[in-house]
Tab-separated table of C-alpha atoms in Angstrom:
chain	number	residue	atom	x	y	z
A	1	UNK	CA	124.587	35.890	23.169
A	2	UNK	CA	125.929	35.354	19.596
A	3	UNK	CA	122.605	35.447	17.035
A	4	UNK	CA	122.868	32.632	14.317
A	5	UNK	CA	124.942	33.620	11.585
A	6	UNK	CA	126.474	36.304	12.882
A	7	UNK	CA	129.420	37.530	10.613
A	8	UNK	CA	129.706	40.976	11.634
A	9	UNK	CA	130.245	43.220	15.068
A	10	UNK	CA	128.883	46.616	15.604
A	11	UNK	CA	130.497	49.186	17.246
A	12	UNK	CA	129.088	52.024	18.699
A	13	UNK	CA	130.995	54.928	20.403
A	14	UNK	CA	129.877	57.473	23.058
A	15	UNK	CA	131.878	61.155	23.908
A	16	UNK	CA	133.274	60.807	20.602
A	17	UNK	CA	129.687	61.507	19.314
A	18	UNK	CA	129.549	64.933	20.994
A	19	UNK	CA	131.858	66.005	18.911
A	20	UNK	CA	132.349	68.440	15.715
A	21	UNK	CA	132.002	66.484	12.300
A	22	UNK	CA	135.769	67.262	11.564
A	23	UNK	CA	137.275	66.114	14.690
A	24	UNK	CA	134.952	62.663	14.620
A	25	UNK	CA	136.006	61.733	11.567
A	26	UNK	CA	139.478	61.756	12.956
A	27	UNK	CA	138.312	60.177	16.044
A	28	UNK	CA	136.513	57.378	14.505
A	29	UNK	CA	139.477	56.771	12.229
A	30	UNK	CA	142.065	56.365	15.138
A	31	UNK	CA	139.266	54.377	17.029
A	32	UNK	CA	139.480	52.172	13.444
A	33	UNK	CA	143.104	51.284	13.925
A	34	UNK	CA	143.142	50.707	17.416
A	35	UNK	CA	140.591	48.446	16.661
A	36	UNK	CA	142.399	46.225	14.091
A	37	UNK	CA	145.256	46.434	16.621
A	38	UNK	CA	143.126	44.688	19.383
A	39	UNK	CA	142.614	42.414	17.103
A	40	UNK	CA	145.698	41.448	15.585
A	41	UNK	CA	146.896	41.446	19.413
A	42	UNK	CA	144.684	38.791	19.868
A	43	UNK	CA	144.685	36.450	17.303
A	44	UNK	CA	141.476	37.545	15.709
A	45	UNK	CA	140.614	37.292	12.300
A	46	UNK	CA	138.722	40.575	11.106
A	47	UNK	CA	138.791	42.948	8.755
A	48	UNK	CA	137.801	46.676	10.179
A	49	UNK	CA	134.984	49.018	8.005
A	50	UNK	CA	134.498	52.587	9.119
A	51	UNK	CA	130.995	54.576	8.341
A	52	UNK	CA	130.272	57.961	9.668
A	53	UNK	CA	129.146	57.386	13.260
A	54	UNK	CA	129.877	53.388	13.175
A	55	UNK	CA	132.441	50.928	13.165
A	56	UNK	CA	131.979	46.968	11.591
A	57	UNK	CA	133.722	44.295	12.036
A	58	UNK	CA	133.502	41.692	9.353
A	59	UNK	CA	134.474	38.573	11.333
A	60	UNK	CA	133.799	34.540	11.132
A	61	UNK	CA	134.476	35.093	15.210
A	62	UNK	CA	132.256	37.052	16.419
A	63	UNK	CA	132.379	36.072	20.021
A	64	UNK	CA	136.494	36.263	20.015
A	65	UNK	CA	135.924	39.807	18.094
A	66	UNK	CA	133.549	41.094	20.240
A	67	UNK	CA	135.268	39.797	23.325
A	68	UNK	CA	138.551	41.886	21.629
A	69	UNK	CA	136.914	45.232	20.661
A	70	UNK	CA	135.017	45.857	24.162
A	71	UNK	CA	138.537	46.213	25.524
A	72	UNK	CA	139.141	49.119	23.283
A	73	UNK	CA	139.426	52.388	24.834
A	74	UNK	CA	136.074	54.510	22.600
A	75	UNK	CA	134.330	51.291	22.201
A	76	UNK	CA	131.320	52.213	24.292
A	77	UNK	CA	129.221	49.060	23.217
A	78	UNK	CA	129.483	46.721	20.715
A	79	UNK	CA	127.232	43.767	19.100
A	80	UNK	CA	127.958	40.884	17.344
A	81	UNK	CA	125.226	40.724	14.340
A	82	UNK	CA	123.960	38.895	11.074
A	83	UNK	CA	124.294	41.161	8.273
A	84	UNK	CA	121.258	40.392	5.791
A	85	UNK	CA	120.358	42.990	2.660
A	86	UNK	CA	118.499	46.234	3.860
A	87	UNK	CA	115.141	44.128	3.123
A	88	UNK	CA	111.603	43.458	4.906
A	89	UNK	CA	111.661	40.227	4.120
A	90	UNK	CA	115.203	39.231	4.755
A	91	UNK	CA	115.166	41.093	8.370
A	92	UNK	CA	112.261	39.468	8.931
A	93	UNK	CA	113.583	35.862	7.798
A	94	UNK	CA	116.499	36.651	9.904
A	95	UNK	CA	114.592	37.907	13.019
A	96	UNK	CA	113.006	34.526	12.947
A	97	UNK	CA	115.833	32.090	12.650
A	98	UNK	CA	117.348	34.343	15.613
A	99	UNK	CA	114.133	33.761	17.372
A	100	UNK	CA	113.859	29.682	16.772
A	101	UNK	CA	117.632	29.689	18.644
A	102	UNK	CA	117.566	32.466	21.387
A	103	UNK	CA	113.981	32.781	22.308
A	104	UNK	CA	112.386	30.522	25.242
A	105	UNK	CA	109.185	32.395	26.307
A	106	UNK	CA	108.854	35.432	28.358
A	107	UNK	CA	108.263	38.861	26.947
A	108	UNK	CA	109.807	40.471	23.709
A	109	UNK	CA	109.818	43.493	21.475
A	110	UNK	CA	111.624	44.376	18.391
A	111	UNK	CA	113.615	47.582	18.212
A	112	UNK	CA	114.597	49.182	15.236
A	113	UNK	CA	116.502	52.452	14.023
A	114	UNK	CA	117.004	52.773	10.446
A	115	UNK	CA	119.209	55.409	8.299
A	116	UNK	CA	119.013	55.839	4.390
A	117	UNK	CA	116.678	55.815	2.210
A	118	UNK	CA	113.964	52.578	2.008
A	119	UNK	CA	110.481	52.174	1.357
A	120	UNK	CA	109.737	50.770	4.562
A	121	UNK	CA	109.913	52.369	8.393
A	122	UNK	CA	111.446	51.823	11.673
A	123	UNK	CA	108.143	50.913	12.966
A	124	UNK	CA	107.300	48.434	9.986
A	125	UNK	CA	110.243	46.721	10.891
A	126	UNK	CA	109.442	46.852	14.483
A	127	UNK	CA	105.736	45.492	13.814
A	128	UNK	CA	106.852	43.239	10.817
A	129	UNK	CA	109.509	41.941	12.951
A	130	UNK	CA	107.697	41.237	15.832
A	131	UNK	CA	104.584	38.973	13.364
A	132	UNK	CA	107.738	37.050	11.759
A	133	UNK	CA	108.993	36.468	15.146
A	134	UNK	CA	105.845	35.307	16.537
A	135	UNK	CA	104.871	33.079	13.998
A	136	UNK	CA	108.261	31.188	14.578
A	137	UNK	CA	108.155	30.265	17.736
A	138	UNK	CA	104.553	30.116	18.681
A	139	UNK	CA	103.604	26.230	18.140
A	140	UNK	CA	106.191	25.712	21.320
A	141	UNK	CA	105.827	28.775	23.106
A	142	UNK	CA	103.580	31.275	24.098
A	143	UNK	CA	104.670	34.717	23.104
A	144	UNK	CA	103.984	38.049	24.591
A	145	UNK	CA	105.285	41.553	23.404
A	146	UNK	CA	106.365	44.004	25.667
A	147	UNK	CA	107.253	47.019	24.332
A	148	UNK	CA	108.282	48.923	27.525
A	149	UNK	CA	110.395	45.975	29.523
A	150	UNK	CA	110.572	42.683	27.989
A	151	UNK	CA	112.293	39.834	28.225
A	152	UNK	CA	113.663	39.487	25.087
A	153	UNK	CA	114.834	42.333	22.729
A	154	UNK	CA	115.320	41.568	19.251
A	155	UNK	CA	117.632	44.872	17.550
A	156	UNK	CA	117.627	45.906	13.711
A	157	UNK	CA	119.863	48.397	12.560
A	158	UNK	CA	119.130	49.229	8.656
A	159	UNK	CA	121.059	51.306	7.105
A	160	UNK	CA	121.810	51.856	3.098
A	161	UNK	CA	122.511	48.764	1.966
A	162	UNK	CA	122.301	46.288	4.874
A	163	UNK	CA	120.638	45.286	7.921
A	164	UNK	CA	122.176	43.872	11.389
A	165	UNK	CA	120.041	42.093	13.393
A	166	UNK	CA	121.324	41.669	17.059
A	167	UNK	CA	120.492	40.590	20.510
A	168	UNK	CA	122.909	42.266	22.910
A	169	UNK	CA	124.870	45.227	23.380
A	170	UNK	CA	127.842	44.564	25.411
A	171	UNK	CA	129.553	47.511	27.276
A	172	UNK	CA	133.275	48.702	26.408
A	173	UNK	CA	135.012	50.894	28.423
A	174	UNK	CA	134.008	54.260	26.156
A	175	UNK	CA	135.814	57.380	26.565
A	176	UNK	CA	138.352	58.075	23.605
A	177	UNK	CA	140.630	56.308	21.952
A	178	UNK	CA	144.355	56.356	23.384
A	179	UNK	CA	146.292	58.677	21.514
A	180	UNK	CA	144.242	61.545	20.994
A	181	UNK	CA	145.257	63.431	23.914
A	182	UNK	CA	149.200	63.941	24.981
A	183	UNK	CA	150.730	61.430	27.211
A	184	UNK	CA	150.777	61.269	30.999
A	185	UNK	CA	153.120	60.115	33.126
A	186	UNK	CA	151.758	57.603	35.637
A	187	UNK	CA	153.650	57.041	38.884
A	188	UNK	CA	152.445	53.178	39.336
A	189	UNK	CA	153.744	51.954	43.224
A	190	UNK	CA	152.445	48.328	43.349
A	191	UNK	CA	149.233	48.989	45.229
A	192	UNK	CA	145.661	48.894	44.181
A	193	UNK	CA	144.970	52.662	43.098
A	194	UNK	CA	147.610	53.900	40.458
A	195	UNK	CA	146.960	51.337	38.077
A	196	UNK	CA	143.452	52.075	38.242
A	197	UNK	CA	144.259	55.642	38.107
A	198	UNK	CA	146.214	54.946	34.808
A	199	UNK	CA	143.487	52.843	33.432
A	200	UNK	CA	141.269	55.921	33.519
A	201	UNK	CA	143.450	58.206	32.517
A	202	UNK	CA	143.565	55.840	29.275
A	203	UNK	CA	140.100	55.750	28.941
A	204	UNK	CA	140.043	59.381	28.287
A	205	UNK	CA	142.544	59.272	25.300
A	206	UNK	CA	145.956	59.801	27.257
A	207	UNK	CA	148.621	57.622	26.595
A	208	UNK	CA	151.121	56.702	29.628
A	209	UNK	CA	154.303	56.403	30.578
A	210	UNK	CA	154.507	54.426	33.424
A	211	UNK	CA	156.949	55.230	36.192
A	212	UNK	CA	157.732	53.108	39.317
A	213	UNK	CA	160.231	54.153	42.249
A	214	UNK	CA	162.169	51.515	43.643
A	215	UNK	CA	162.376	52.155	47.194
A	216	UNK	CA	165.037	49.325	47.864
A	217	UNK	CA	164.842	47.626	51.154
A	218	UNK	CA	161.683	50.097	52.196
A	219	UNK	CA	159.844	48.224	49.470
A	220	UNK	CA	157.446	44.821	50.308
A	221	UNK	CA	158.521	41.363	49.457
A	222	UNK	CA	158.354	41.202	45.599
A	223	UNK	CA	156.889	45.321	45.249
A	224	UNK	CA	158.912	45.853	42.081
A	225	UNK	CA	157.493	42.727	40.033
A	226	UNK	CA	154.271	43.164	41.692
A	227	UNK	CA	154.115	46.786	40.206
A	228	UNK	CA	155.407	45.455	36.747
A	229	UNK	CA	152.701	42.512	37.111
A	230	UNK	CA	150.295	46.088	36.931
A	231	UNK	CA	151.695	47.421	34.211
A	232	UNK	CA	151.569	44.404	31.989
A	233	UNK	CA	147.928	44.058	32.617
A	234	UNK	CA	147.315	47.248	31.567
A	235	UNK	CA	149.330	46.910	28.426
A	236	UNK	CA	147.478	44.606	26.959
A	237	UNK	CA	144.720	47.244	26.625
A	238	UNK	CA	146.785	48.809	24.603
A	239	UNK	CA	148.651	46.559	22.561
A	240	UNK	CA	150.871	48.920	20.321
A	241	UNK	CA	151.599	51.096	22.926
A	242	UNK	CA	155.284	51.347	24.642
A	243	UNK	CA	154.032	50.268	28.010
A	244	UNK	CA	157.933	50.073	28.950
A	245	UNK	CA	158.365	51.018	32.976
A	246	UNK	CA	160.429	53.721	33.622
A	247	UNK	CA	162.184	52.873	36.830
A	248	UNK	CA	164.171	55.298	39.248
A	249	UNK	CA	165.908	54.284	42.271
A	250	UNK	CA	164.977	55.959	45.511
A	251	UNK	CA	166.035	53.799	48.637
A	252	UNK	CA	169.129	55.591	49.506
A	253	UNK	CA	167.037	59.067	49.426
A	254	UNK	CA	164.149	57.522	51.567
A	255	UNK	CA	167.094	57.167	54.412
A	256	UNK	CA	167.741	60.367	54.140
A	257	UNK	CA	164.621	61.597	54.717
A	258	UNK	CA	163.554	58.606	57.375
A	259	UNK	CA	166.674	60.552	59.157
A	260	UNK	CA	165.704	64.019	58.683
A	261	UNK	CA	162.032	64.403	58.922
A	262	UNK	CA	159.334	63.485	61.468
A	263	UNK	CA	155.488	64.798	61.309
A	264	UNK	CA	155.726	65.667	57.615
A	265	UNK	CA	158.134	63.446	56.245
A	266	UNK	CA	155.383	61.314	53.846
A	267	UNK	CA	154.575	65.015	52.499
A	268	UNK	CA	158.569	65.695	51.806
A	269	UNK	CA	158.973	61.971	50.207
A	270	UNK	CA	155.966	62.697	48.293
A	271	UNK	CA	157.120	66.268	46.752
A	272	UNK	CA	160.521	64.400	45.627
A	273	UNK	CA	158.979	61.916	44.247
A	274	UNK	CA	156.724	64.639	42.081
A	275	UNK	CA	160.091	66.433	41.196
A	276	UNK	CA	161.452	63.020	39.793
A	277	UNK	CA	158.695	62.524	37.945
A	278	UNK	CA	158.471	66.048	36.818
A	279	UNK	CA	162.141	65.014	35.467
A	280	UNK	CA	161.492	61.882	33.785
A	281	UNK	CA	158.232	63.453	32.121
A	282	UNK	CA	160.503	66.414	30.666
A	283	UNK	CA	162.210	63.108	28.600
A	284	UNK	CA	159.180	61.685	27.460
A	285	UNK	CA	156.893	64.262	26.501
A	286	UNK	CA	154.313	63.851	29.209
A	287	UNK	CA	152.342	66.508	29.477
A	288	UNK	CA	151.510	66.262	33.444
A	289	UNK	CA	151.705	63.437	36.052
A	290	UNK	CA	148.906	60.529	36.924
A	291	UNK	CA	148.671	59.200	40.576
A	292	UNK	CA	146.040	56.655	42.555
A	293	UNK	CA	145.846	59.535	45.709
A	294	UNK	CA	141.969	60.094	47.090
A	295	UNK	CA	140.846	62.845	48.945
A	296	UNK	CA	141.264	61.861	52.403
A	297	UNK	CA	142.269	57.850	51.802
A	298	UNK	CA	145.417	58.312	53.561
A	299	UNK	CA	147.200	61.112	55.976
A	300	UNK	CA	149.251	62.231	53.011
A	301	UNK	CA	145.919	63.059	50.886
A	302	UNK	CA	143.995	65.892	53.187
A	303	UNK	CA	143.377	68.513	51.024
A	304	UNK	CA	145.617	70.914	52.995
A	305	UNK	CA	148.794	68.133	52.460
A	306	UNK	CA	147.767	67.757	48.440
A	307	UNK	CA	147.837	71.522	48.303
A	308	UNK	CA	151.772	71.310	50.556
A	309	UNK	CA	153.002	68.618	48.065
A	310	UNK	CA	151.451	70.026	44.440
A	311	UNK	CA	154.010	72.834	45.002
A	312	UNK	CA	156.884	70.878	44.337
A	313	UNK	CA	156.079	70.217	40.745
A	314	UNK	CA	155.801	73.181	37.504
A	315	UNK	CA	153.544	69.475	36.159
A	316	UNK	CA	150.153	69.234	36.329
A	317	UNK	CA	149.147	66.130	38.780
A	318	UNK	CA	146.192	64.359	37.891
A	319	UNK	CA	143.935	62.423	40.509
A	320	UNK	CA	141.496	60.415	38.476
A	321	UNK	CA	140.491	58.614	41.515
A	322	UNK	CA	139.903	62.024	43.747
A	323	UNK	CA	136.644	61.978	45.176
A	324	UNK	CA	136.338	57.402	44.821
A	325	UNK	CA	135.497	55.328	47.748
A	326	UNK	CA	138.303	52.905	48.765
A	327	UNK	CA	135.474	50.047	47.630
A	328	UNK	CA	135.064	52.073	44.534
A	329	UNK	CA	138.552	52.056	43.201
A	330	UNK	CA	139.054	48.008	44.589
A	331	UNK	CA	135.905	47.056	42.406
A	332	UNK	CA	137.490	48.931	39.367
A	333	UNK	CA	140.430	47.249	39.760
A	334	UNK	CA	138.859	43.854	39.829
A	335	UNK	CA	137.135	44.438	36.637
A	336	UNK	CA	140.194	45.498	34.730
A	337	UNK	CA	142.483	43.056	36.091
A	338	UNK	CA	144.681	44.656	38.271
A	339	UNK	CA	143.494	43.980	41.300
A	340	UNK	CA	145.245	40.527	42.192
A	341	UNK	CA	148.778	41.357	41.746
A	342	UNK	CA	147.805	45.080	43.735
A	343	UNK	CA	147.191	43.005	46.688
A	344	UNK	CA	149.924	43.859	48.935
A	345	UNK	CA	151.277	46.828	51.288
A	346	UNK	CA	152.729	49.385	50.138
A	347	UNK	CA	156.246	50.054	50.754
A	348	UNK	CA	155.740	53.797	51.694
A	349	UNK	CA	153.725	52.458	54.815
A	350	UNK	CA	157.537	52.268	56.205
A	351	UNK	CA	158.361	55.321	55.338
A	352	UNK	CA	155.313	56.704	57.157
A	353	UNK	CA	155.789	58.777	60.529
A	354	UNK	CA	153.611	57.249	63.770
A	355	UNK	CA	152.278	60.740	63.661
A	356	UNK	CA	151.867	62.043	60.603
A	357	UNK	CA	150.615	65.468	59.843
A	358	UNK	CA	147.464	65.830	58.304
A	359	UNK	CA	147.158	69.902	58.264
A	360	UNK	CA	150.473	71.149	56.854
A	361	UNK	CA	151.093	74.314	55.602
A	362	UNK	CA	153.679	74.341	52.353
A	363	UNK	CA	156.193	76.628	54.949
A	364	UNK	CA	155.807	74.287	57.191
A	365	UNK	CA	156.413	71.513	55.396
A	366	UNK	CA	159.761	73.328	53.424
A	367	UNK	CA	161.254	74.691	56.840
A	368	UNK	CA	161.325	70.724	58.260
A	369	UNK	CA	163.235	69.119	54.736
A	370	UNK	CA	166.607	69.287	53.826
A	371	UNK	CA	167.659	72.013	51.679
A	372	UNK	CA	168.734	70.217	48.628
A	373	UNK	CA	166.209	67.677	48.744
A	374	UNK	CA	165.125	68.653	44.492
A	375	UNK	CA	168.888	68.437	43.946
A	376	UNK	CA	168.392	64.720	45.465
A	377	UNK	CA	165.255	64.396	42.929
A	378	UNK	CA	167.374	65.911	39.966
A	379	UNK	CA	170.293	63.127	40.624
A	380	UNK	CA	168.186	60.190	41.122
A	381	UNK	CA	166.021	61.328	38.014
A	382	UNK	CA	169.352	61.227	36.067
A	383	UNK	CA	169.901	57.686	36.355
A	384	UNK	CA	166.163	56.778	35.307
A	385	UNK	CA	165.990	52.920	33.821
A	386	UNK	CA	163.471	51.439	30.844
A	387	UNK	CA	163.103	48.138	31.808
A	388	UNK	CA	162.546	45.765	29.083
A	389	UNK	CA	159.346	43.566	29.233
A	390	UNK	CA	157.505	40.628	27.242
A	391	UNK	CA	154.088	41.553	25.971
A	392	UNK	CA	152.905	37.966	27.310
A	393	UNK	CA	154.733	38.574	31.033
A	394	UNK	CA	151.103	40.337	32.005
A	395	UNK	CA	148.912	38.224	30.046
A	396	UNK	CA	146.837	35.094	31.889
C-alpha cells in the first residue's frame, strides 16, 4: 500500500550489509546503476540517490518504481515513502494524513529507527507518532496500540535531513547485484529447473551466459522456442545484460550415442554435453557451468552418477537447486515467471535407456562410450550459434 504523498522509495539491501566498508561502497554503487537500469527498462521515471547503507528513489510513481526495483537482484526490500523534513511535527503531521487514508481499526504501533543527529528520539517519535495518529482517526474508529503484533504498522525512518514515513516493506529477491561475481554459463534445456537454477545463480551476483543444446528430432514439439521463451523471462531481470542464447547442435551426436550405449548412456550424453559447455564457456569467460540437476530427481542425478559425469569437465558445475524438492523448484519457478513456458517434457526423456543405471562407477561409465566421444563435443562446440533475440519476445 502506497502512503499519501509518497514521492520517494526506499531501498534496503541484505548480504551486501555483511560486508567490509570498502567493498559496500562498491556494492551499493553497482546496486545504484542496476537500479536506474530497471527503471529505464521499464518506463519509469526516477532519479536514483545513494547514502551509505541506503538507496532512494525520488519518483512521482511510486507504485511503478517500487514494482521495478523489487525485481533487482540486492534489492532485499523496498518501500515506497513520503519524504517530510527530519521534524516532530512534520512526521507527526504526516503519520496522520497516512493514518486518515490507510487505517480502518484494528491494532497499530509506530516503529521508528533514526540516524544523525536530532533533538528528539526513536521512541519520541514512536510515542509522538502513535498520539498524532490516534487523535486522527479516533472520532470514527476505535484505536488500539499493539506494540508486539498489530494490525497496522506505521514506519519512520529519520535520518539527517529527512524523514520517510512508510507502511510496507515489500520483498526483492536480495542476494547481490549481477555483476559482481564472474559469469556462469547456464545450460538452459526447456524444462522447469535450469531456468530456475540460472535465476539463482543471478541472485548471487553471477552473470550468465545461457546455453541451450538443440537435440534435433530428440527434442519435444516447440523445445527450442520453449527454452528461448525461458531465457527471455529471465532477461528482463536483467535488462542490460547480453541474455543472447548460445545454441549448439547435438542431434546427430545423440544418434550416436542412442546406437552405442545402453545402461549408462544418459551419464555419457550428459558428460558431452559438460565438455561442450566447458568449450563454449572457454569463449565467453565463464568461470564454471550452471545446471537445474537435484540430488536424486532423476536416474542421471544419484550422487554416484553426478560424481561419473563431473569428470568430464576441468569447469566447475554448479547445482543451485541440489538438495530442492521437485515442489520446491516448480513454486520458484512460478514466482519468477518461468514456469509456464517450462511446462513440457524434456527431450532427453528419449534419449533415456528403459534401464538406466543409477550406481555407475566413472570406469564403468568410460569403458561403455565411444572413444572419441570429447572429440564429438570439441566439433559440435566449434560450430556454437548466438541467436539474436528482441528484448520484448519474453516480456507479457
Amino acid at each position: 500500500m502506497t502512503v499519501p504523498g509518497a514521492d520517494v522509495v526506499l531501498l534496503r539491501h541484505g548480504d551486501i550489509g555483511v560486508k567490509s566498508a570498502h567493498v559496500q561502497a562498491a556494492m551499493e554503487g553497482h546496486l545504484a546503476e542496476r537500479v536506474a537500469a530497471m527503471l529505464d527498462a521499464r518506463g519509469v521515471e526516477g532519479r536514483v540517490e545513494h547514502e551509505w547503507g541506503r538507496l532512494f528513489v525520488r519518483t512521482d510513481e511510486p507504485e511503478g518504481a517500487t514494482d521495478a526495483v523489487t525485481d533487482v537482484f540486492g534489492v532485499h526490500t523496498a518501500s515506497p515513502a513520503r519524504a517530510v523534513p527530519a521534524r516532530m511535527d512534520a512526521i507527526t503531521d504526516a503519520l496522520a494524513a497516512t493514518a486518515r487514508t490507510v487505517y480502518d481499526g484494528g491494532t497499530f504501533a509506530v516503529e521508528a529507527r533514526r540516524t544523525g543527529d536530532h533533538d528528539f528520539t526513536s521512541h519520541d517519535v514512536g510515542h509522538e507518532g502513535g498520539d498524532a495518529i490516534w487523535r486522527a482517526v479516533s472520532d470514527d474508529v476505535d484505536p488500539v496500540v499493539d506494540l508486539d503484533d498489530p494490525d497496522h504498522r506505521f514506519f519512520v525512518e529519520v535520518r539527517d535531513e529527512e524523514a520517510f514515513v512508510f507502511v510496507e516493506k515489500r520483498d526483492g529477491p536480495g542476494g547481490f547485484p549481477v555483476g559482481t561475481q564472474a559469469p556462469l554459463e547456464t545450460l538452459i534445456s526447456g524444462g522447469i529447473d535450469s531456468p530456475v537454477a540460472g535465476w539463482q545463480a543471478m541472485r548471487r551476483g553471477a552473470p550468465i551466459v545461457p546455453l541451450y543444446l538443440d537435440l534435433g528430432a530428440y527434442g519435444g514439439v516447440d523445445h527450442r522456442e520453449r527454452a528461448f521463451a525461458t531465457i527471455d523471462t529471465l532477461a528482463q531481470y536483467v535488462p542490460t545484460q547480453d541474455m543472447r542464447p548460445r545454441v549448439v547442435q547435438v542431434g546427430e551426436y545423440v544418434d550416436r550415442l542412442v546406437d552405442a550405449i545402453d545402461s549408462t548412456r544418459m551419464l555419457s550424453y550428459r558428460r558431452f554435453m559438460y565438455r561442450i559447455a566447458e568449450h563454449v564457456a572457454d569463449t565467453v569467460d565463464a568461470a564454471g557451468i550452471v545446471t537445474g540437476e537435484a540430488l536424486g530427481q532423476k536416474s542421471s542425478q544419484t550422487v554416484r552418477n553426478l560424481n561419473a559425469v563431473d569428470r568430464a569437465t576441468r569447469v566447475p558445475i554448479h547445482r543451485p537447486l541440489l538438495t530442492r524438492d521437485k515442489q520446491e523448484i516448480i513454486a520458484a519457478a512460478r514466482r519468477i515467471g518461468t514456469y509456464n513456458d517450462a511446462t513440457i517434457d524434456a527431450g532427453c526423456q528419449r534419449v533415456a535407456p528403459d534401464k538406466p543405471a543409477t550406481r555407475a562407477t566413472v570406469a564403468a561409465v568410460e569403458a561403455a562410450e565411444p572413444a572419441d566421444l570429447f572429440e564429438w563435443a570439441a566439433d559440435a562446440a566449434a560450430s556454437v550459434e548466438v541467436v539474436e533475440r528482441s528484448r520484448t519476445e519474453g516480456s507479457s
